[in-house]
Amino acid sequence: MNEQFLIDQIILYLGQHQRFGGKHNETMAYKRLEQLRVLVGLKDAEEATDYLIMKMEGGDGCVSREIKFRKGDIIHNRYAGHPSIKYFIYLGVSGRYVNGLELREGKGLKKCQYYKSSMNEMLDGEPAFQVVGHTNAFDVMKQDLSKFIQEATA
């Protein structure tokens, strides 16, 4: 088993557990996390959980002039015309793209992508993409995942 397979399995089992409950899904998620811990050479489940979350982010951050975007930053896209796409939550970098979440009218949260190179562009003498806030949603998700892991080890 490779690293990406284990990460996909953990996500699958946690999703199934959240949706349907059941000890099997919880136990399998923990077993896969333990296998990931051993494969990567981490010391404990907490470190493995942090590693899992870091890998799910898809990158360490994106540097844009003096601004360093962090997962959870709320970014104002000054190029956008429609209000529903003027703001997005930064998720991370994947290859040439910056990934985010937009709140689309009538459609809920949708994934969005921008070219990483566009994060450095200026518009009227100011950065085209500016941090205007931050959400703690990822910290809450990390705490929720940690609770499942702690329950499985108890």
Coordinates of N, CA, C and O in Angstrom, one line a residue:
M1 N 0.8 -1.2 0.0 CA 0.0 0.0 0.0 C 0.9 1.2 0.0 O 1.9 1.3 0.7
N2 N 0.5 2.2 -0.8 CA 1.2 3.4 -0.8 C 0.5 4.5 0.0 O -0.6 4.4 0.4
E3 N 1.2 5.6 0.2 CA 0.7 6.7 1.0 C -0.6 7.3 0.6 O -1.5 7.5 1.4
Q4 N -0.7 7.6 -0.7 CA -2.0 8.1 -1.2 C -3.1 7.2 -1.1 O -4.3 7.6 -0.7
F5 N -2.9 5.9 -1.3 CA -4.0 4.9 -1.0 C -4.5 5.0 0.4 O -5.7 5.0 0.7
L6 N -3.5 5.0 1.3 CA -3.9 5.0 2.8 C -4.7 6.3 3.1 O -5.7 6.3 3.8
I7 N -4.2 7.5 2.6 CA -4.9 8.7 2.8 C -6.4 8.7 2.2 O -7.3 9.0 2.9
D8 N -6.5 8.1 1.0 CA -7.8 8.0 0.4 C -8.7 7.1 1.3 O -9.9 7.3 1.4
Q9 N -8.2 6.0 1.8 CA -8.9 5.1 2.6 C -9.4 5.7 3.9 O -10.5 5.5 4.3
I10 N -8.5 6.5 4.5 CA -8.9 7.1 5.8 C -10.0 8.1 5.5 O -11.0 8.1 6.3
I11 N -9.9 8.9 4.5 CA -11.0 9.8 4.1 C -12.3 9.1 3.9 O -13.4 9.5 4.4
L12 N -12.2 8.0 3.1 CA -13.4 7.2 2.8 C -14.1 6.6 4.1 O -15.3 6.8 4.3
Y13 N -13.3 6.0 5.0 CA -13.8 5.4 6.2 C -14.4 6.5 7.2 O -15.4 6.3 7.8
L14 N -13.7 7.6 7.3 CA -14.2 8.7 8.1 C -15.5 9.2 7.6 O -16.4 9.5 8.4
G15 N -15.6 9.4 6.3 CA -16.8 9.9 5.7 C -18.0 8.9 5.9 O -19.1 9.3 6.2
Q16 N -17.7 7.6 5.7 CA -18.7 6.6 6.0 C -19.1 6.6 7.4 O -20.3 6.4 7.7
H17 N -18.2 6.7 8.3 CA -18.5 6.7 9.7 C -19.4 7.9 10.1 O -20.3 7.8 10.8
Q18 N -19.0 9.1 9.5 CA -19.8 10.3 9.8 C -21.2 10.1 9.3 O -22.2 10.6 9.9
R19 N -21.3 9.5 8.1 CA -22.6 9.4 7.5 C -23.5 8.3 8.1 O -24.7 8.5 8.3
F20 N -22.9 7.1 8.3 CA -23.7 6.0 8.7 C -23.4 5.5 10.1 O -24.0 4.6 10.6
G21 N -22.3 6.0 10.7 CA -21.9 5.5 12.0 C -21.2 4.1 11.9 O -20.7 3.7 10.8
G22 N -21.2 3.3 12.9 CA -20.7 2.0 12.9 C -19.3 1.9 13.3 O -18.4 2.7 13.0
K23 N -19.0 0.9 14.1 CA -17.7 0.7 14.7 C -16.6 0.3 13.6 O -15.5 0.7 13.7
H24 N -17.1 -0.4 12.6 CA -16.2 -0.9 11.5 C -15.5 0.2 10.8 O -14.3 0.2 10.7
N25 N -16.3 1.2 10.4 CA -15.7 2.4 9.7 C -14.7 3.1 10.5 O -13.6 3.5 10.1
E26 N -15.0 3.3 11.8 CA -14.1 4.0 12.7 C -12.9 3.2 12.9 O -11.8 3.8 12.9
T27 N -13.0 1.9 13.1 CA -11.8 1.0 13.4 C -10.9 1.0 12.1 O -9.7 1.1 12.2
M28 N -11.5 0.9 11.0 CA -10.7 0.8 9.7 C -10.0 2.2 9.5 O -8.9 2.1 9.0
A29 N -10.6 3.3 9.8 CA -10.0 4.6 9.6 C -8.7 4.6 10.5 O -7.7 5.1 10.1
Y30 N -8.9 4.2 11.8 CA -7.8 4.2 12.7 C -6.7 3.2 12.2 O -5.5 3.6 12.3
K31 N -7.1 2.0 11.7 CA -6.0 1.1 11.3 C -5.3 1.7 10.1 O -4.0 1.5 10.0
R32 N -6.0 2.3 9.2 CA -5.3 2.9 8.0 C -4.4 4.1 8.5 O -3.3 4.3 8.0
L33 N -4.8 4.8 9.5 CA -4.0 5.9 10.0 C -2.7 5.3 10.7 O -1.6 5.9 10.5
E34 N -2.9 4.2 11.4 CA -1.7 3.6 12.0 C -0.7 3.1 10.9 O 0.5 3.2 11.0
Q35 N -1.3 2.5 9.8 CA -0.4 2.1 8.7 C 0.3 3.2 8.1 O 1.5 3.1 7.7
L36 N -0.4 4.4 7.9 CA 0.2 5.6 7.4 C 1.4 6.0 8.3 O 2.4 6.4 7.9
R37 N 1.1 6.0 9.6 CA 2.1 6.4 10.6 C 3.4 5.6 10.5 O 4.5 6.1 10.4
V38 N 3.2 4.3 10.4 CA 4.4 3.4 10.2 C 5.1 3.6 8.9 O 6.3 3.7 8.9
L39 N 4.3 3.7 7.8 CA 4.9 3.9 6.5 C 5.7 5.2 6.4 O 6.8 5.2 5.9
V40 N 5.2 6.3 7.0 CA 5.9 7.5 7.0 C 7.0 7.7 8.0 O 7.9 8.5 7.9
G41 N 6.9 6.9 9.1 CA 7.9 6.9 10.2 C 7.6 8.0 11.3 O 8.5 8.6 11.8
L42 N 6.3 8.2 11.6 CA 5.9 9.1 12.6 C 5.8 8.5 13.9 O 5.6 7.3 14.0
K43 N 5.8 9.3 15.0 CA 5.9 8.7 16.3 C 4.6 8.3 17.0 O 4.6 7.4 17.8
D44 N 3.5 9.0 16.7 CA 2.2 8.7 17.3 C 1.0 9.1 16.4 O 1.2 9.7 15.3
A45 N -0.2 8.8 16.9 CA -1.4 9.0 16.1 C -1.6 10.5 15.9 O -2.1 10.9 14.9
E46 N -1.3 11.3 16.9 CA -1.5 12.8 16.8 C -0.6 13.3 15.6 O -1.0 14.1 14.8
E47 N 0.7 12.9 15.6 CA 1.6 13.3 14.6 C 1.1 12.8 13.2 O 1.2 13.5 12.2
A48 N 0.6 11.6 13.2 CA 0.0 11.1 11.9 C -1.2 11.9 11.5 O -1.4 12.1 10.3
T49 N -2.0 12.3 12.4 CA -3.2 13.1 12.1 C -2.8 14.5 11.5 O -3.3 14.9 10.5
D50 N -1.8 15.1 12.1 CA -1.2 16.3 11.6 C -0.7 16.2 10.2 O -0.9 17.0 9.3
Y51 N 0.0 15.0 10.0 CA 0.6 14.7 8.6 C -0.5 14.5 7.6 O -0.4 15.1 6.5
L52 N -1.6 13.8 8.0 CA -2.7 13.6 7.1 C -3.3 14.9 6.7 O -3.6 15.1 5.5
I53 N -3.5 15.8 7.6 CA -4.2 17.0 7.3 C -3.3 17.9 6.4 O -3.7 18.5 5.4
M54 N -2.0 17.9 6.7 CA -1.0 18.6 5.8 C -1.1 18.1 4.4 O -1.1 18.8 3.5
K55 N -1.1 16.8 4.2 CA -1.2 16.2 2.9 C -2.5 16.5 2.2 O -2.5 16.7 1.0
M56 N -3.6 16.5 3.0 CA -4.9 16.9 2.4 C -4.9 18.3 1.9 O -5.7 18.7 1.0
E57 N -4.1 19.2 2.5 CA -4.1 20.6 2.1 C -3.5 20.8 0.8 O -3.8 21.7 0.1
G58 N -2.6 19.9 0.4 CA -2.0 20.0 -1.0 C -0.9 21.0 -1.1 O -0.5 21.3 -2.2
G59 N -0.3 21.5 -0.1 CA 0.8 22.4 -0.1 C 1.0 23.1 1.2 O 0.1 23.2 2.0
D60 N 2.1 23.8 1.3 CA 2.5 24.5 2.5 C 2.0 26.0 2.5 O 2.0 26.6 3.5
G61 N 1.7 26.5 1.3 CA 1.3 27.9 1.2 C 1.7 28.4 -0.1 O 2.4 27.8 -0.9
C62 N 1.3 29.6 -0.4 CA 1.6 30.3 -1.6 C 2.0 31.7 -1.3 O 1.3 32.4 -0.7
V63 N 3.2 32.0 -1.8 CA 3.7 33.4 -1.4 C 3.3 34.3 -2.6 O 3.5 34.1 -3.7
S64 N 2.7 35.4 -2.2 CA 2.3 36.4 -3.1 C 2.8 37.8 -2.6 O 2.2 38.3 -1.7
R65 N 3.8 38.3 -3.3 CA 4.5 39.5 -2.8 C 4.8 39.4 -1.4 O 5.5 38.5 -1.0
E66 N 4.3 40.3 -0.5 CA 4.6 40.2 0.9 C 3.6 39.3 1.7 O 3.7 39.1 2.9
I67 N 2.6 38.8 1.0 CA 1.5 38.1 1.6 C 1.8 36.6 1.5 O 2.1 36.1 0.4
K68 N 1.7 35.9 2.6 CA 1.8 34.4 2.6 C 0.4 33.9 2.9 O -0.1 34.1 4.0
F69 N -0.2 33.2 1.9 CA -1.6 32.7 2.2 C -1.4 31.4 3.0 O -0.5 30.6 2.8
R70 N -2.4 31.3 4.0 CA -2.4 30.1 4.8 C -3.8 29.4 4.6 O -4.8 30.1 4.3
K71 N -3.8 28.1 4.8 CA -5.1 27.4 4.6 C -6.1 28.1 5.5 O -5.8 28.3 6.7
G72 N -7.2 28.4 5.0 CA -8.3 29.0 5.7 C -8.4 30.5 5.5 O -9.4 31.2 6.0
D73 N -7.4 31.1 4.9 CA -7.5 32.6 4.6 C -8.6 32.9 3.7 O -8.9 32.1 2.7
I74 N -9.3 33.9 3.9 CA -10.4 34.4 3.0 C -9.8 35.4 2.1 O -9.2 36.4 2.6
I75 N -9.8 35.1 0.8 CA -9.1 35.9 -0.2 C -10.2 36.7 -1.0 O -11.2 36.2 -1.4
H76 N -9.9 38.0 -1.2 CA -10.7 38.9 -2.1 C -10.1 38.8 -3.4 O -8.9 39.2 -3.6
N77 N -10.8 38.4 -4.4 CA -10.4 38.3 -5.8 C -10.9 39.6 -6.5 O -12.0 39.8 -6.8
R78 N -10.0 40.6 -6.6 CA -10.4 41.9 -7.1 C -10.7 41.9 -8.6 O -11.3 42.9 -9.1
Y79 N -10.4 40.8 -9.3 CA -10.8 40.7 -10.7 C -12.2 40.4 -10.9 O -12.8 40.7 -11.9
A80 N -12.8 39.7 -9.9 CA -14.1 39.1 -10.1 C -15.2 40.2 -10.1 O -15.1 41.2 -9.4
G81 N -16.2 40.0 -10.9 CA -17.3 41.0 -11.1 C -18.5 40.6 -10.2 O -19.1 41.4 -9.5
H82 N -18.8 39.3 -10.2 CA -20.0 38.9 -9.5 C -19.7 38.6 -8.0 O -18.7 38.0 -7.7
P83 N -20.5 39.1 -7.1 CA -20.3 39.0 -5.7 C -20.0 37.6 -5.2 O -19.2 37.4 -4.3
S84 N -20.6 36.6 -5.8 CA -20.5 35.2 -5.3 C -19.1 34.6 -5.6 O -18.7 33.6 -5.0
I85 N -18.3 35.2 -6.5 CA -17.0 34.7 -6.7 C -15.9 35.8 -6.4 O -14.7 35.6 -6.7
K86 N -16.3 36.8 -5.7 CA -15.3 37.8 -5.3 C -14.4 37.3 -4.1 O -13.3 37.8 -3.9
Y87 N -14.9 36.4 -3.3 CA -14.2 35.9 -2.2 C -14.1 34.4 -2.2 O -15.1 33.7 -2.7
F88 N -13.0 33.8 -1.8 CA -12.9 32.4 -1.7 C -12.0 32.1 -0.5 O -11.2 32.9 0.0
I89 N -12.1 30.8 0.0 CA -11.3 30.3 1.1 C -10.1 29.6 0.5 O -10.3 28.6 -0.3
Y90 N -8.9 30.0 0.9 CA -7.7 29.3 0.3 C -7.5 28.0 1.0 O -7.6 27.8 2.2
L91 N -7.3 26.9 0.1 CA -7.1 25.6 0.5 C -5.6 25.1 0.4 O -5.2 24.3 1.2
G92 N -5.0 25.6 -0.6 CA -3.6 25.2 -0.8 C -3.2 25.2 -2.3 O -4.0 25.7 -3.1
V93 N -2.0 24.7 -2.6 CA -1.5 24.7 -3.9 C -1.4 23.3 -4.4 O -1.0 22.4 -3.7
S94 N -1.7 23.1 -5.7 CA -1.6 21.8 -6.3 C -1.0 22.0 -7.7 O -1.7 22.5 -8.6
G95 N 0.3 21.7 -7.9 CA 0.9 22.0 -9.2 C 0.9 23.5 -9.5 O 1.4 24.3 -8.8
R96 N 0.3 23.8 -10.6 CA 0.2 25.2 -11.1 C -1.0 25.9 -10.6 O -1.2 27.1 -10.9
Y97 N -1.8 25.3 -9.7 CA -3.0 25.9 -9.3 C -3.1 26.2 -7.8 O -2.6 25.4 -7.0
V98 N -3.8 27.2 -7.5 CA -4.3 27.5 -6.1 C -5.7 27.0 -6.0 O -6.5 27.3 -6.9
N99 N -6.0 26.2 -5.0 CA -7.3 25.7 -4.8 C -8.0 26.4 -3.7 O -7.4 26.8 -2.8
G100 N -9.3 26.6 -3.9 CA -10.1 27.3 -2.9 C -11.6 26.8 -2.9 O -11.9 25.9 -3.7
L101 N -12.3 27.4 -2.1 CA -13.8 27.2 -2.0 C -14.5 28.5 -2.1 O -14.2 29.5 -1.5
E102 N -15.5 28.5 -3.0 CA -16.3 29.7 -3.2 C -17.7 29.3 -2.8 O -18.2 28.2 -2.9
L103 N -18.5 30.3 -2.3 CA -19.9 30.1 -2.0 C -20.7 30.7 -3.1 O -20.8 31.9 -3.3
R104 N -21.2 29.7 -4.0 CA -21.9 30.1 -5.2 C -23.4 30.2 -4.8 O -24.0 29.4 -4.1
E105 N -24.1 31.3 -5.4 CA -25.5 31.5 -5.2 C -26.3 30.3 -5.6 O -26.2 29.8 -6.7
G106 N -27.1 29.7 -4.7 CA -28.0 28.6 -5.0 C -27.3 27.3 -5.2 O -27.9 26.3 -5.4
K107 N -26.0 27.2 -5.1 CA -25.2 26.0 -5.4 C -24.4 25.6 -4.2 O -23.8 24.5 -4.2
G108 N -24.3 26.4 -3.1 CA -23.5 26.1 -2.0 C -22.0 26.2 -2.3 O -21.6 27.0 -3.2
L109 N -21.2 25.5 -1.5 CA -19.7 25.6 -1.6 C -19.3 24.9 -2.9 O -19.6 23.7 -3.1
K110 N -18.4 25.5 -3.7 CA -17.9 24.9 -4.9 C -16.4 25.1 -4.9 O -15.9 26.1 -4.5
K111 N -15.7 24.1 -5.4 CA -14.2 24.2 -5.5 C -13.9 25.2 -6.6 O -14.6 25.3 -7.7
C112 N -12.9 26.0 -6.4 CA -12.4 26.9 -7.4 C -10.9 26.8 -7.6 O -10.2 26.3 -6.7
Q113 N -10.4 27.2 -8.7 CA -8.9 27.1 -9.0 C -8.5 28.3 -9.7 O -9.2 28.9 -10.6
Y114 N -7.3 28.8 -9.4 CA -6.7 29.9 -10.0 C -5.3 29.5 -10.3 O -4.7 28.7 -9.6
Y115 N -4.7 30.1 -11.4 CA -3.3 29.9 -11.7 C -2.5 30.4 -10.5 O -2.7 31.6 -10.1
K116 N -1.5 29.7 -10.1 CA -0.6 30.1 -9.0 C 0.1 31.4 -9.4 O 0.2 32.3 -8.6
S117 N 0.4 31.5 -10.6 CA 1.1 32.7 -11.1 C 0.3 34.0 -11.0 O 0.8 35.1 -10.8
S118 N -1.0 33.9 -11.1 CA -1.9 35.0 -11.0 C -2.0 35.6 -9.6 O -2.4 36.8 -9.4
M119 N -1.5 34.9 -8.6 CA -1.5 35.4 -7.2 C -0.6 36.5 -7.0 O -0.7 37.3 -6.1
N120 N 0.4 36.7 -8.0 CA 1.4 37.7 -7.9 C 1.0 39.0 -8.7 O 1.7 40.0 -8.7
E121 N -0.1 38.9 -9.4 CA -0.5 40.1 -10.2 C -1.0 41.3 -9.4 O -1.5 41.1 -8.3
M122 N -0.8 42.4 -10.0 CA -1.3 43.7 -9.4 C -2.4 44.2 -10.2 O -2.5 44.1 -11.4
L123 N -3.3 44.9 -9.5 CA -4.5 45.6 -10.2 C -4.6 47.0 -9.6 O -4.8 47.1 -8.4
D124 N -4.4 48.0 -10.4 CA -4.4 49.4 -10.0 C -3.4 49.7 -8.8 O -3.7 50.3 -7.8
G125 N -2.2 49.1 -8.9 CA -1.2 49.3 -8.0 C -1.3 48.5 -6.7 O -0.5 48.7 -5.8
E126 N -2.3 47.6 -6.6 CA -2.5 46.8 -5.4 C -2.6 45.3 -5.8 O -3.0 45.0 -6.9
P127 N -2.3 44.4 -4.9 CA -2.4 43.0 -5.2 C -3.8 42.6 -5.7 O -4.8 43.1 -5.1
A128 N -3.9 41.8 -6.7 CA -5.3 41.4 -7.2 C -6.0 40.5 -6.3 O -7.2 40.4 -6.2
F129 N -5.2 39.7 -5.5 CA -5.7 38.8 -4.5 C -5.2 39.2 -3.1 O -4.0 39.2 -2.9
Q130 N -6.2 39.6 -2.3 CA -5.8 40.1 -1.0 C -6.5 39.3 0.1 O -7.7 38.9 0.0
V131 N -5.8 39.1 1.2 CA -6.3 38.4 2.4 C -7.2 39.4 3.1 O -6.8 40.5 3.5
V132 N -8.5 39.0 3.4 CA -9.4 39.9 4.1 C -9.9 39.3 5.4 O -10.6 40.0 6.1
G133 N -9.6 38.0 5.6 CA -10.0 37.4 6.8 C -9.5 36.0 6.9 O -8.6 35.6 6.1
H134 N -10.0 35.2 7.9 CA -9.5 33.8 8.1 C -10.6 33.1 8.8 O -11.3 33.6 9.6
T135 N -10.8 31.8 8.4 CA -11.8 30.9 9.0 C -11.1 29.9 9.9 O -10.0 29.4 9.5
N136 N -11.7 29.5 11.0 CA -11.1 28.5 11.8 C -11.7 27.1 11.5 O -11.5 26.2 12.3
A137 N -12.4 27.0 10.4 CA -13.1 25.7 10.0 C -12.1 24.5 10.0 O -12.4 23.4 10.4
F138 N -10.9 24.7 9.6 CA -9.9 23.6 9.5 C -9.4 23.2 10.8 O -9.2 22.0 11.1
D139 N -9.3 24.1 11.8 CA -9.0 23.8 13.2 C -10.1 22.9 13.8 O -9.8 21.9 14.5
V140 N -11.3 23.3 13.5 CA -12.5 22.5 14.0 C -12.5 21.1 13.4 O -12.7 20.1 14.1
M141 N -12.2 21.0 12.1 CA -12.1 19.6 11.4 C -11.0 18.8 12.0 O -11.2 17.6 12.3
K142 N -9.9 19.4 12.3 CA -8.8 18.7 12.9 C -9.2 18.2 14.3 O -8.9 17.0 14.7
Q143 N -9.9 19.0 15.1 CA -10.3 18.6 16.4 C -11.3 17.4 16.3 O -11.3 16.5 17.1
D144 N -12.2 17.5 15.3 CA -13.2 16.4 15.1 C -12.5 15.1 14.8 O -12.8 14.1 15.3
L145 N -11.5 15.2 13.8 CA -10.7 14.0 13.5 C -10.0 13.4 14.7 O -10.0 12.2 14.9
S146 N -9.4 14.3 15.5 CA -8.7 13.8 16.7 C -9.6 13.1 17.6 O -9.2 12.1 18.3
K147 N -10.8 13.6 17.8 CA -11.8 12.9 18.7 C -12.1 11.5 18.2 O -12.1 10.6 19.0
F148 N -12.2 11.3 16.9 CA -12.5 9.9 16.4 C -11.3 9.0 16.7 O -11.4 7.9 17.1
I149 N -10.1 9.6 16.5 CA -8.9 8.8 16.7 C -8.7 8.5 18.2 O -8.4 7.3 18.6
Q150 N -9.0 9.4 19.1 CA -8.9 9.2 20.5 C -9.9 8.1 21.0 O -9.6 7.3 21.8
E151 N -11.2 8.2 20.4 CA -12.2 7.2 20.7 C -11.8 5.8 20.3 O -12.0 4.8 20.9
A152 N -11.1 5.7 19.1 CA -10.7 4.4 18.6 C -9.6 3.8 19.4 O -9.4 2.6 19.4
T153 N -8.8 4.7 20.0 CA -7.6 4.1 20.8 C -8.0 3.9 22.2 O -7.2 3.2 23.0
A154 N -9.2 4.3 22.7 CA -9.6 4.1 24.1 C -10.1 2.8 24.3 O -10.5 2.0 23.5

